Each structure stands twice: as structure tokens, then as C-alpha cells.
Coordinates of C-alpha atoms and ligand atoms in Angstrom, one line a residue:
X1 CA -36.7 -3.1 -36.5
X2 CA -40.2 -3.2 -38.2
X3 CA -40.9 -0.2 -40.6
X4 CA -44.6 0.0 -41.8
X5 CA -46.2 2.5 -44.2
X6 CA -49.4 4.4 -44.5
X7 CA -52.0 3.7 -47.2
X8 CA -53.1 6.6 -49.3
X9 CA -55.0 6.2 -52.6
X10 CA -54.0 2.5 -52.9
X11 CA -50.3 3.0 -52.3
X12 CA -48.4 2.0 -49.3
X13 CA -46.3 5.2 -48.7
X14 CA -44.2 7.2 -46.2
X15 CA -46.1 10.4 -47.0
X16 CA -44.8 13.8 -47.5
X17 CA -42.9 14.1 -44.4
X18 CA -39.7 12.6 -42.8
X19 CA -40.8 12.3 -39.1
X20 CA -41.3 8.9 -37.7
X21 CA -43.5 7.7 -34.8
X22 CA -41.8 5.1 -32.6
X23 CA -43.7 1.9 -31.6
X24 CA -42.8 0.6 -28.0
X25 CA -43.3 -3.0 -26.6
X26 CA -44.9 -2.2 -23.3
X27 CA -43.6 -5.5 -21.8
X28 CA -39.9 -4.5 -22.5
X29 CA -40.0 -0.8 -23.2
X30 CA -38.0 -1.3 -26.3
X31 CA -38.7 0.6 -29.5
X32 CA -39.4 -2.2 -32.1
X33 CA -41.0 -0.4 -35.1
X34 CA -41.5 2.9 -36.7
X35 CA -44.4 4.3 -38.7
X36 CA -44.6 7.6 -40.7
X37 CA -46.1 10.8 -38.9
X38 CA -48.6 11.9 -41.4
X39 CA -48.5 15.7 -42.5
X40 CA -51.4 17.9 -43.2
X41 CA -50.8 17.3 -47.0
X42 CA -51.0 13.5 -46.4
X43 CA -54.5 14.0 -44.8
X44 CA -55.7 16.0 -47.7
X45 CA -54.4 13.4 -50.2
X46 CA -56.1 10.7 -48.2
X47 CA -59.4 12.6 -48.1
X48 CA -59.2 13.5 -51.9
X49 CA -58.5 9.7 -52.7
X50 CA -61.6 8.7 -50.5
X51 CA -63.6 11.4 -52.2
X52 CA -62.6 10.4 -55.8
X53 CA -63.3 6.7 -55.1
X54 CA -66.7 7.4 -53.5
X55 CA -68.9 7.6 -56.6
X56 CA -68.0 4.0 -57.8
X57 CA -67.9 2.4 -54.5
X58 CA -71.2 3.7 -53.4
X59 CA -72.8 2.6 -56.7
X60 CA -71.6 -1.0 -56.3
X61 CA -74.4 -3.3 -55.1
X62 CA -74.4 -4.1 -51.3
X63 CA -74.0 -7.7 -52.3
X64 CA -70.9 -7.0 -54.2
X65 CA -69.5 -5.0 -51.4
X66 CA -70.6 -7.9 -49.0
X67 CA -68.7 -10.3 -51.0
X68 CA -65.5 -8.2 -50.6
X69 CA -66.0 -7.9 -46.9
X70 CA -66.7 -11.6 -46.5
X71 CA -63.4 -12.4 -48.4
X72 CA -61.6 -9.9 -46.1
X73 CA -62.9 -11.6 -43.1
X74 CA -61.6 -15.0 -44.3
X75 CA -58.1 -13.5 -45.0
X76 CA -58.0 -11.9 -41.5
X77 CA -58.8 -15.3 -39.9
X78 CA -56.1 -16.9 -42.0
X79 CA -53.6 -14.5 -40.7
X80 CA -54.9 -14.2 -37.1
X81 CA -51.9 -15.5 -35.3
X82 CA -49.4 -13.2 -36.9
X83 CA -51.6 -10.2 -36.5
X84 CA -52.3 -11.2 -32.9
X85 CA -48.6 -11.5 -32.2
X86 CA -48.0 -8.0 -33.5
X87 CA -50.8 -6.8 -31.3
X88 CA -49.4 -8.3 -28.2
X89 CA -46.1 -6.7 -29.0
X90 CA -47.4 -3.3 -29.4
X91 CA -50.3 -3.3 -27.0
X92 CA -49.4 -5.8 -24.2
X93 CA -52.4 -8.0 -24.0
X94 CA -51.7 -11.8 -23.9
X95 CA -51.5 -13.6 -27.1
X96 CA -54.6 -15.7 -26.9
X97 CA -56.7 -12.4 -26.2
X98 CA -54.9 -10.6 -29.1
X99 CA -55.8 -13.5 -31.5
X100 CA -59.3 -13.4 -30.2
X101 CA -59.5 -9.8 -31.0
X102 CA -58.4 -10.3 -34.5
X103 CA -60.9 -13.0 -35.0
X104 CA -63.5 -10.7 -33.5
X105 CA -62.5 -8.0 -36.2
X106 CA -63.0 -10.8 -38.8
X107 CA -66.5 -11.4 -37.4
X108 CA -67.4 -7.7 -37.5
X109 CA -66.6 -7.5 -41.2
X110 CA -68.7 -10.5 -41.9
X111 CA -71.6 -9.2 -39.8
X112 CA -71.5 -5.8 -41.6
X113 CA -71.2 -7.7 -45.0
X114 CA -74.6 -9.2 -44.3
X115 CA -76.2 -6.1 -42.5
X116 CA -75.3 -4.0 -45.6
X117 CA -77.6 -6.3 -47.7
X118 CA -80.5 -5.5 -45.3
X119 CA -80.7 -1.8 -45.8
X120 CA -84.4 -1.9 -46.8
X121 CA -86.1 1.4 -46.8
X122 CA -89.9 2.0 -46.2
X123 CA -93.1 2.7 -48.0
X124 CA -95.5 5.0 -46.1
X125 CA -99.0 5.6 -47.2
X126 CA -100.3 9.1 -47.8
X127 CA -103.7 10.6 -47.0
X128 CA -104.2 11.6 -50.7
X129 CA -105.2 9.1 -53.4
X130 CA -102.3 7.9 -55.7
X131 CA -99.7 9.4 -53.5
X132 CA -97.1 7.5 -51.5
X133 CA -93.9 8.4 -49.5
X134 CA -90.9 6.2 -49.9
X135 CA -88.0 6.4 -47.5
X136 CA -84.6 5.3 -48.8
X137 CA -81.1 5.3 -47.2
X138 CA -78.0 6.6 -49.1
X139 CA -74.4 6.6 -47.9
X140 CA -73.2 10.0 -46.4
X141 CA -70.0 10.1 -48.5
X142 CA -66.4 10.1 -47.1
X143 CA -66.2 8.8 -43.6
X144 CA -63.4 9.1 -41.0
X145 CA -62.5 6.7 -38.1
X146 CA -60.5 7.9 -35.2
X147 CA -59.8 5.1 -32.7
X148 CA -57.6 4.3 -29.5
X149 CA -55.1 1.7 -28.6
X150 CA -56.9 -0.5 -26.2
X151 CA -58.7 -2.6 -28.8
X152 CA -56.6 -1.6 -31.8
X153 CA -58.5 -3.8 -34.3
X154 CA -62.0 -4.2 -32.9
X155 CA -62.7 -0.4 -32.5
X156 CA -61.5 0.2 -36.0
X157 CA -63.6 -2.8 -37.5
X158 CA -66.8 -1.5 -35.9
X159 CA -66.2 1.7 -38.2
X160 CA -64.6 0.2 -41.2
X161 CA -67.1 -2.5 -41.6
X162 CA -70.1 -0.4 -41.2
X163 CA -68.7 2.3 -43.4
X164 CA -67.7 0.1 -46.3
X165 CA -71.0 -2.0 -46.1
X166 CA -73.1 1.3 -46.3
X167 CA -71.3 2.5 -49.4
X168 CA -69.0 5.1 -47.8
X169 CA -65.3 5.4 -48.4
X170 CA -63.0 5.9 -45.4
X171 CA -60.0 7.7 -44.0
X172 CA -58.8 5.9 -40.8
X173 CA -56.6 7.7 -38.1
X174 CA -54.9 4.7 -36.5
X175 CA -53.9 4.7 -32.7
X176 CA -50.5 6.2 -32.3
X177 CA -49.4 3.6 -29.6
X178 CA -50.6 0.6 -31.7
X179 CA -50.6 1.2 -35.4
X180 CA -49.1 -2.1 -36.5
X181 CA -51.9 -4.6 -36.0
X182 CA -54.6 -2.3 -37.5
X183 CA -52.4 -1.7 -40.6
X184 CA -52.0 -5.6 -40.9
X185 CA -55.8 -5.8 -40.8
X186 CA -56.4 -3.2 -43.3
X187 CA -53.9 -5.0 -45.6
X188 CA -56.2 -8.0 -45.5
X189 CA -59.2 -5.8 -46.4
X190 CA -57.4 -4.3 -49.3
X191 CA -56.2 -7.7 -50.5
X192 CA -59.8 -8.9 -50.6
X193 CA -60.3 -6.5 -53.5
X194 CA -61.4 -3.2 -52.1
X195 CA -60.7 -0.7 -55.0
X196 CA -57.9 1.9 -54.7
X197 CA -58.8 4.9 -52.5
X198 CA -61.7 3.4 -50.8
X199 CA -59.8 2.7 -47.7
X200 CA -56.9 5.2 -46.5
X201 CA -55.0 4.7 -43.4
X202 CA -52.8 7.3 -41.6
X203 CA -50.5 7.1 -38.7
X204 CA -49.0 9.9 -36.6
X205 CA -50.2 12.4 -34.1
X206 CA -53.9 12.7 -33.3
X207 CA -53.8 16.4 -32.8
X208 CA -52.5 17.0 -36.3
X209 CA -54.3 14.3 -38.2
X210 CA -57.5 14.3 -36.3
X211 CA -58.0 18.1 -36.4
X212 CA -57.2 18.2 -40.2
X213 CA -59.6 15.3 -41.0
X214 CA -62.4 16.7 -39.0
X215 CA -62.2 20.2 -40.6
X216 CA -62.0 19.0 -44.1
X217 CA -65.4 19.8 -45.7
X218 CA -65.2 16.6 -47.8
X219 CA -65.5 14.4 -44.8
X220 CA -69.2 13.9 -44.0
X221 CA -69.0 11.7 -41.0
X222 CA -66.5 11.2 -38.1
X223 CA -66.7 8.2 -35.9
X224 CA -64.6 8.7 -32.8
X225 CA -63.7 6.5 -30.0
X226 CA -61.5 7.9 -27.4
X227 CA -61.4 10.0 -24.2
X228 CA -64.2 12.4 -23.2
X229 CA -61.8 15.4 -23.4
X230 CA -60.8 14.6 -27.0
X231 CA -64.2 13.8 -27.9
X232 CA -65.3 17.3 -26.9
X233 CA -62.5 18.7 -29.0
X234 CA -63.7 16.7 -32.1
X235 CA -67.2 18.0 -31.6
X236 CA -66.0 21.6 -31.4
X237 CA -63.9 21.1 -34.6
X238 CA -67.0 19.7 -36.5
X239 CA -69.0 22.9 -36.1
X240 CA -67.9 24.8 -39.1
X241 CA -68.3 21.9 -41.5
X242 CA -71.5 20.6 -39.7
X243 CA -70.0 17.1 -40.0
X244 CA -72.0 14.3 -38.6
X245 CA -70.1 12.9 -35.6
X246 CA -70.6 9.9 -33.4
X247 CA -68.7 9.8 -30.1
X248 CA -67.9 6.8 -28.1
X249 CA -66.2 8.0 -25.0
X250 CA -65.0 7.3 -21.5
X251 CA -66.9 5.7 -18.7
X252 CA -66.9 5.0 -15.0
X253 CA -68.8 1.8 -14.8
X254 CA -70.7 0.7 -11.7
X255 CA -71.5 -2.9 -10.8
X256 CA -74.3 -3.4 -8.3
X257 CA -74.2 -6.7 -6.4
X258 CA -77.6 -7.5 -4.7
X259 CA -77.7 -9.7 -1.6
X260 CA -79.7 -12.5 -3.6
X261 CA -77.0 -12.7 -6.3
X262 CA -75.3 -15.8 -7.4
X263 CA -72.0 -15.2 -5.5
X264 CA -69.7 -17.2 -7.7
X265 CA -71.1 -15.7 -10.9
X266 CA -70.8 -12.2 -9.5
X267 CA -67.2 -12.7 -8.4
X268 CA -66.3 -14.2 -11.7
X269 CA -67.9 -11.2 -13.5
X270 CA -66.1 -8.7 -11.2
X271 CA -62.6 -10.3 -11.9
X272 CA -63.1 -10.5 -15.6
X273 CA -64.5 -7.2 -16.2
X274 CA -62.3 -5.2 -13.7
X275 CA -59.1 -6.6 -14.9
X276 CA -59.3 -8.0 -18.4
X277 CA -56.9 -6.1 -20.8
X278 CA -55.5 -4.5 -17.5
X279 CA -58.7 -2.6 -16.9
X280 CA -58.1 -0.7 -20.3
X281 CA -61.6 -1.1 -21.5
X282 CA -64.2 1.6 -21.8
X283 CA -66.6 -0.8 -20.0
X284 CA -64.1 -1.9 -17.4
X285 CA -65.8 -2.1 -13.9
X286 CA -64.5 1.1 -11.9
X287 CA -66.9 0.9 -9.0
X288 CA -68.5 -2.0 -7.1
X289 CA -71.4 -1.5 -4.8
X290 CA -72.3 -4.7 -2.7
X291 CA -75.2 -5.1 -0.3
X292 CA -73.8 -4.9 3.3
X293 CA -75.0 -8.3 4.3
X294 CA -72.7 -10.0 1.8
X295 CA -70.0 -7.3 1.5
X296 CA -67.1 -9.0 3.5
X297 CA -67.9 -12.4 1.8
X298 CA -67.7 -10.8 -1.7
X299 CA -64.5 -8.9 -0.9
X300 CA -62.8 -12.0 0.4
X301 CA -63.7 -14.1 -2.7
X302 CA -63.0 -11.3 -5.1
X303 CA -59.5 -10.8 -3.8
X304 CA -58.9 -14.5 -3.7
X305 CA -59.7 -15.0 -7.3
X306 CA -57.9 -11.8 -8.3
X307 CA -54.7 -12.9 -6.7
X308 CA -54.8 -16.0 -8.8
X309 CA -54.5 -14.0 -12.2
X310 CA -51.0 -14.6 -13.7
X311 CA -49.1 -11.5 -15.1
X312 CA -46.4 -11.5 -17.7
X313 CA -45.1 -10.7 -21.2
X314 CA -48.0 -12.1 -23.4
X315 CA -45.6 -13.2 -26.1
X316 CA -43.2 -15.0 -23.9
X317 CA -45.5 -17.0 -21.7
X318 CA -49.3 -17.9 -21.2
X319 CA -50.8 -15.5 -18.8
X320 CA -54.1 -13.7 -17.8
X321 CA -52.7 -10.2 -17.9
X322 CA -50.0 -8.4 -19.6
X323 CA -48.4 -5.0 -19.0
X324 CA -50.3 -1.8 -19.4
X325 CA -50.0 -0.2 -22.7
X326 CA -48.6 3.1 -21.6
X327 CA -46.3 4.5 -18.9
X328 CA -48.9 7.2 -18.3
X329 CA -51.6 4.5 -17.5
X330 CA -49.4 3.1 -14.8
X331 CA -48.8 6.6 -13.4
X332 CA -52.6 7.5 -13.4
X333 CA -53.4 4.0 -11.8
X334 CA -50.7 4.5 -8.9
X335 CA -52.0 8.2 -8.4
X336 CA -55.6 6.8 -7.9
X337 CA -54.5 4.3 -5.4
X338 CA -52.5 6.7 -3.4
X339 CA -55.3 9.1 -3.4
X340 CA -57.9 6.5 -2.1
X341 CA -55.3 5.2 0.6
X342 CA -54.7 8.7 1.9
X343 CA -58.4 9.2 2.2
X344 CA -58.9 5.9 4.3
X345 CA -59.6 3.1 1.7
X346 CA -58.3 -0.5 2.5
X347 CA -56.0 -2.2 0.2
X348 CA -57.2 -5.8 -0.4
X349 CA -54.6 -6.7 -3.0
X350 CA -52.2 -5.2 -5.6
X351 CA -51.3 -1.6 -5.5
X352 CA -47.9 -1.8 -6.9
X353 CA -45.6 -3.1 -9.6
X354 CA -45.1 -7.0 -9.3
X355 CA -42.0 -8.2 -7.8
X356 CA -39.2 -10.2 -9.7
X357 CA -36.8 -9.8 -12.5
X358 CA -39.3 -10.4 -15.3
X359 CA -41.2 -7.2 -14.3
X360 CA -38.1 -5.0 -13.9
X361 CA -38.7 -3.5 -17.4
X362 CA -42.3 -3.0 -18.7
X363 CA -45.5 -1.2 -17.6
X364 CA -46.7 -3.9 -15.2
X365 CA -49.0 -3.3 -12.3
X366 CA -50.8 -5.7 -10.0
X367 CA -54.5 -6.0 -10.3
X368 CA -55.7 -3.8 -7.3
X369 CA -58.8 -3.8 -5.2
X370 CA -59.7 -1.1 -2.7
X371 CA -62.3 -1.7 -0.3
X372 CA -64.3 0.9 2.0
X373 CA -63.9 3.6 -0.7
X374 CA -66.3 6.6 -1.1
X375 CA -67.1 9.1 -3.7
X376 CA -64.4 11.6 -2.4
X377 CA -61.9 9.4 -4.0
X378 CA -60.7 9.6 -7.6
X379 CA -61.1 5.8 -8.2
X380 CA -64.8 6.3 -7.8
X381 CA -65.1 9.5 -9.9
X382 CA -62.5 9.6 -12.6
X383 CA -61.9 7.0 -15.2
X384 CA -58.7 5.2 -14.1
X385 CA -58.5 3.0 -17.3
X386 CA -56.2 0.7 -15.3
X387 CA -56.3 -2.5 -13.2
X388 CA -58.0 -0.8 -10.3
X389 CA -61.4 -1.2 -8.8
X390 CA -63.1 0.4 -5.6
X391 CA -65.6 -1.5 -3.6
X392 CA -68.1 -0.1 -1.1
X393 CA -71.2 -1.3 0.7
X394 CA -74.9 -0.2 0.3
X395 CA -78.0 -0.8 2.5
X396 CA -80.8 -0.2 0.2
X397 CA -81.5 -0.4 -3.5
X398 CA -82.4 3.2 -3.6
X399 CA -79.0 4.0 -2.3
X400 CA -77.3 1.7 -4.8
X401 CA -79.2 3.4 -7.7
X402 CA -78.2 6.8 -6.5
X403 CA -74.5 5.8 -6.1
X404 CA -74.4 4.3 -9.5
X405 CA -75.9 7.4 -11.1
X406 CA -73.6 9.7 -9.2
X407 CA -71.3 10.2 -12.3
X408 CA -71.1 12.4 -15.3
X409 CA -70.6 9.2 -17.5
X410 CA -73.3 6.9 -18.8
X411 CA -71.6 4.2 -20.8
X412 CA -72.5 0.9 -19.2
X413 CA -73.5 -0.7 -15.8
X414 CA -73.6 -4.3 -14.4
X415 CA -76.1 -5.8 -12.0
X416 CA -76.0 -9.0 -10.2
X417 CA -79.2 -10.4 -8.7
X418 CA -81.6 -13.4 -9.2
X419 CA -84.7 -11.3 -8.7
X420 CA -86.5 -10.4 -11.9
X421 CA -88.1 -7.4 -10.3
X422 CA -84.7 -6.0 -9.1
X423 CA -83.0 -6.7 -12.4
X424 CA -85.7 -4.9 -14.2
X425 CA -85.7 -1.9 -11.8
X426 CA -81.9 -1.5 -11.8
X427 CA -81.9 -1.7 -15.6
X428 CA -84.4 1.0 -16.0
X429 CA -83.2 3.3 -13.3
X430 CA -79.4 3.3 -13.9
X431 CA -78.7 6.1 -16.5
X432 CA -76.4 4.3 -19.0
X433 CA -76.6 3.1 -22.7
X434 CA -75.8 -0.4 -21.9
X435 CA -76.7 -2.7 -18.9
X436 CA -75.4 -6.2 -18.4
X437 CA -77.3 -8.4 -15.9
X438 CA -75.7 -11.4 -14.6
X439 CA -73.1 -11.2 -17.2
X440 CA -69.9 -9.2 -17.5
X441 CA -70.4 -8.0 -21.2
X442 CA -72.7 -5.4 -22.3
X443 CA -71.6 -5.4 -25.9
X444 CA -72.6 -7.8 -28.7
X445 CA -72.0 -7.0 -32.4
X446 CA -75.6 -7.3 -33.5
X447 CA -77.2 -5.0 -30.8
X448 CA -76.7 -1.2 -30.4
X449 CA -73.8 0.0 -28.3
X450 CA -73.6 3.7 -27.4
X451 CA -73.0 5.9 -24.3
X452 CA -75.1 8.6 -22.5
X453 CA -74.2 11.8 -20.9
X454 CA -70.3 12.4 -21.0
X455 CA -69.9 8.9 -22.5
X456 CA -70.9 10.3 -25.8
X457 CA -73.7 9.8 -28.4
X458 CA -74.3 7.9 -31.6
X459 CA -74.1 4.1 -31.9
X460 CA -71.8 1.3 -33.1
X461 CA -72.8 -2.4 -33.6
X462 CA -76.1 -3.5 -35.0
X463 CA -78.1 -1.9 -37.7
X464 CA -77.9 1.4 -35.6
X465 CA -74.1 1.3 -36.3
X466 CA -74.7 1.1 -40.0
X467 CA -77.3 3.8 -40.1
X468 CA -74.8 6.2 -38.7
X469 CA -73.2 6.1 -42.2
X470 CA -76.4 6.7 -44.0
X471 CA -78.5 9.7 -45.0
X472 CA -82.3 9.4 -45.0
X473 CA -84.0 10.5 -48.1
X474 CA -87.9 10.9 -48.4
X475 CA -89.3 10.6 -51.9
X476 CA -93.0 11.5 -52.4
X477 CA -94.5 10.2 -55.5
X478 CA -97.8 10.9 -57.4
X479 CA -98.6 7.8 -59.4
X480 CA -101.2 9.0 -61.9
Ligands
LIG501 P1 -57.5 9.6 -26.8 O1 -58.9 10.6 -26.7 O2 -56.4 10.3 -26.2 O3 -57.2 9.2 -28.3 C1 -58.2 8.6 -29.1 C2 -57.9 8.9 -30.5 O4 -58.0 10.3 -30.8 C3 -56.4 8.5 -30.9 O5 -56.4 7.8 -32.2 C4 -55.7 9.8 -30.9 O6 -54.5 9.8 -31.7 C5 -56.7 10.7 -31.4 N1 -56.7 12.1 -31.2 C6 -55.8 12.7 -30.2 N2 -56.0 14.0 -30.3 C7 -56.9 14.3 -31.1 C8 -57.5 15.6 -31.6 N3 -57.3 16.7 -31.1 N4 -58.4 15.4 -32.6 C9 -58.7 14.2 -33.2 N5 -58.2 13.0 -32.7 C10 -57.4 13.1 -31.7 O7 -58.0 8.3 -26.0 P2 -57.0 7.2 -25.5 O8 -56.3 7.7 -24.2 O9 -56.1 6.8 -26.6 O10 -58.1 6.1 -25.3 C11 -58.6 5.8 -24.1 C12 -59.9 6.4 -23.9 O11 -60.9 5.8 -24.9 C13 -60.6 6.1 -22.6 O12 -61.3 7.3 -22.2 C14 -61.7 5.0 -23.0 O13 -62.9 5.0 -22.1 C15 -62.0 5.4 -24.4 N6 -62.8 4.3 -25.1 C16 -64.0 4.5 -25.3 C17 -64.7 3.4 -25.9 C18 -66.2 3.4 -26.1 O14 -66.6 2.6 -27.0 N7 -67.0 4.3 -25.5 C19 -64.0 2.3 -26.3 C20 -62.7 2.3 -26.1 C21 -62.0 3.3 -25.4

């Protein structure tokens, strides 16, 4: 049994309480680790430590901070196999993907090490002689990161990298289901030379830790990634302290497949982005709209390629898909399938737990495609966050745009067409913060990533992700 501790004020500790949080392997349903459940006092200790270390960390030159982050990045890469194995064990994703995510975490730290050296400020001419305005950027103070289990390291690294590079200190509330790999990631950052108190990491219940962090007046910025319901809670809790908040929330991602698309590319994109990480991605495809003239051809090729995906325990064998991370996720997916079938959808593949001894235990579910769906079905309106996608035909581009926009979410959308004109029109008229055209990935680390509508506000990635942790200061100077 693995037992890991939290990090408060530079000390790995069990905290003030005695309660433990169990970590379950979703491929076997076995409890294989424990972490402490932080108490309210632990949260206060962590925030106080971050506050105490803020003065010296924020005064370090960005180049020195960058040096530490670059070293952290190297340490993470050197341990990526071990950290990746921990991630597979707690989250379920296949080992190669887990190692890929760890390496991505390292890349994010390196990116922000460099972006932190490029916080330039501006000089603005004034109308009066001998007067000038200067704009400088200063760190906001103590930051907090609250992140979910689907990408345990990547989503944390976005926040940790940007906060530390900008000169903020940080308190991280790690995902309850997957605390081990982020703790191992943080160990690398600490070993790289981050001073005591600059990073603090808490494990335990989100409702206790999250609420306590947000309400603490010493915390000046909260970066939250998670569900829309919890995000709204976070926002409500930030009112009294007027804490700066960024919210990366849920989505219901539409993919529009036009009749002039490159069919092989569109099918490959649909398979990858509907089922990778078992659909437990905020930018997983939930809804696919296909031009009626190519509808049946698309369905047949999509189902064929999907049925070729291998499923298994990602630590025991090489496979495309692991189990889902939680039992609740399997239940939601099954409920959405049932709802659509009862309302007349056509099941193309999947829809159940895979058969065979190796799947008896574990939160496994077959990648599932439903055709002939409509917007009365949960699969097209609620975020499933599982290996399920609904497909329906459209006749005109106007109809496709209307269907894509018929959602309260606005995180991302995907478009497949060979027409420059159509690509441009769909990119402009679909209401979402990120649009991927002829590719299945709307996120890259050096370009801004953020949602519209119920998918939240604020940005991560790119310089925009860094500026979330900075205050603007205008200095007006008379020179004579
Ligand atoms: P969740 O909202 O239940 O939990 C997210 C985090 O918030 C966890 O660390 C949790 O412990 C914590 N938390 C729980 N209650 C809290 C409270 N009252 N106050 C503060 N924090 C609290 O989300 P989840 O089910 O773990 O994650 C899946 C969701 O995350 C999906 O909706 C998905 O779309 C979304 N997500 C969004 C993005 C994005 O970039 N937009 C990325 C990944 C996941």
C-alpha cells in the first residue's frame, strides 16, 4: 500500500487530521494508496506559508525563476516512466499516454520558464510635454490551483508553471481521485530548488479544501478547472474576498463534417477526439453533425475504426483505451446511452461493458456511437464525459451552425472541410473559445485556451495564461 503526504511550508506532512483518502485503481477496483485528508487548519497553514514566501519569490528575477523551472522540467522528464505508471494506476489511461502527459507537464514548465522572461510592460506617450505613462506587470500574490482527475498533471502544470513564472506562490488542491502523480510531479519541482513555502500541495475533499482556499483573503487568484456546477460554486465563494478567478469548465463539443471534407482525416479525428482518455476530456467530441450526402459513409467508416480500438488495463498491456476513472462516469455514460435508445437512436457500436474475464473488475465501457440522434437526447445536451458520441445528419450549413450553437457550453468545436470559405465561416459563427479545423486538437501550449458561456472565462496557455497571475500597474511620470 502506497502512503503519500501533503506538502505544507516545505515539509511533507500528514497534516492536522487523521482521516485518509483512498486511491482506487480503476482497472481493478482495488484500493492501492492513501493520502491525507487536509483539514481547514492545514489549508490555513498552506496559505500562510505561501503568503510568507511570496515576498522573496516575487523579488527573484524572472531569469532565476526560469532557471529553476527549466531544471524542474528536466527532473520530470528523467522520472516520466515512474510518474506515468502511477498515473495509469490511479487514472486508468494507457501507460504510453500517461508518460506522454508527464512529458507534456515538463514541456509546460519549460514554456512558462521562458514566457516569464518576456513580461515586458509598455511605454505610452502622453499629450503633455515631458510626461509619459508606463505600464508594468506585477504578480497578484498567493495563487491557488484547483484541478480535476482527467489530466492530473497537465491541468496542474498549466497553473503551477504560469503562477511560479509570474512570481506568485501557490497552494494546489490536487484531484481527489488522482493525487499521486501530481504529488510526484510537485516533488520534482521542489527538488529543482523552489524555496520553502512557494509551492504547497493539499489532498482531500474539494468541498472542504476548495471552499476554505477561496474564502481565505490572502489568496488573490484562484485558477479552477472542473465541472460547471462546481465552477459556479467557486465563483459564488469568491464574492466576499473579490478574489480573481479563472474558470475552465465543462463542454459539449460539436464536430461539423462538411460534404467536401477529407473523409479519412475526419474519421481519424472523430475516433481520436471522441474516445481518447475514454472521452474524459473537456474537449472530447460529444456531438457530430455530418452532411446528409456523406452521412452513411461517415457512420460506417467511423464505426469500423472505432471497433478496432483495443481496451485493457494500461499497466498490464499495450492498448488504446483503459477503464474510465470512476464508477460514476460509467453510470452516466450508460444512462445517456439508455436515454438515447429509448428516444429512437440507432446503436452503431459499443453501449456496454466489454465481454471477457479481464473486464470483470474495473470501470470498463466500450467506445459507443449512436446515430440518428436529436437534441431531445441527453447525449446531445449534457456533457457525458465518457466514451460516447452522438451523430446526426444536416442539410445546410445554416442548420449545422444552429445545431452546433444549440448548447449552453462554448469551450471548443471541430470543423472538417476543404473549403477555405466554409472553414472561415464556421470558425467565425460557432460560439466557442477554441475552433480546430481539419485537426482534432484545439489546444497548444503557446496559444490562449479558454471557454465561452457556461464553459467559463479566463485563459490558460500562452502569454494570456501568464497574465492571469499578474496585476497591471500604470505609472505616470513627469521627467522635468
Ligand atoms: P469537479 O468540479 O467535481 O472537481 C474539480 C475539482 O474541484 C476537484 O479537485 C474537486 O476536488 C474540486 N472541488 C469539488 N468541490 C469543490 C468546491 N465546493 N469548491 C472548490 N473545489 C471543489 O470536476 P470533475 O468531475 O473532477 O472533472 C470533470 C469536469 O472538469 C468536466 O466537467 C470537464 O469538462 C471539466 N474539465 C474542464 C477542462 C477545461 O479546460 N475547460 C479541462 C478538464 C476538465
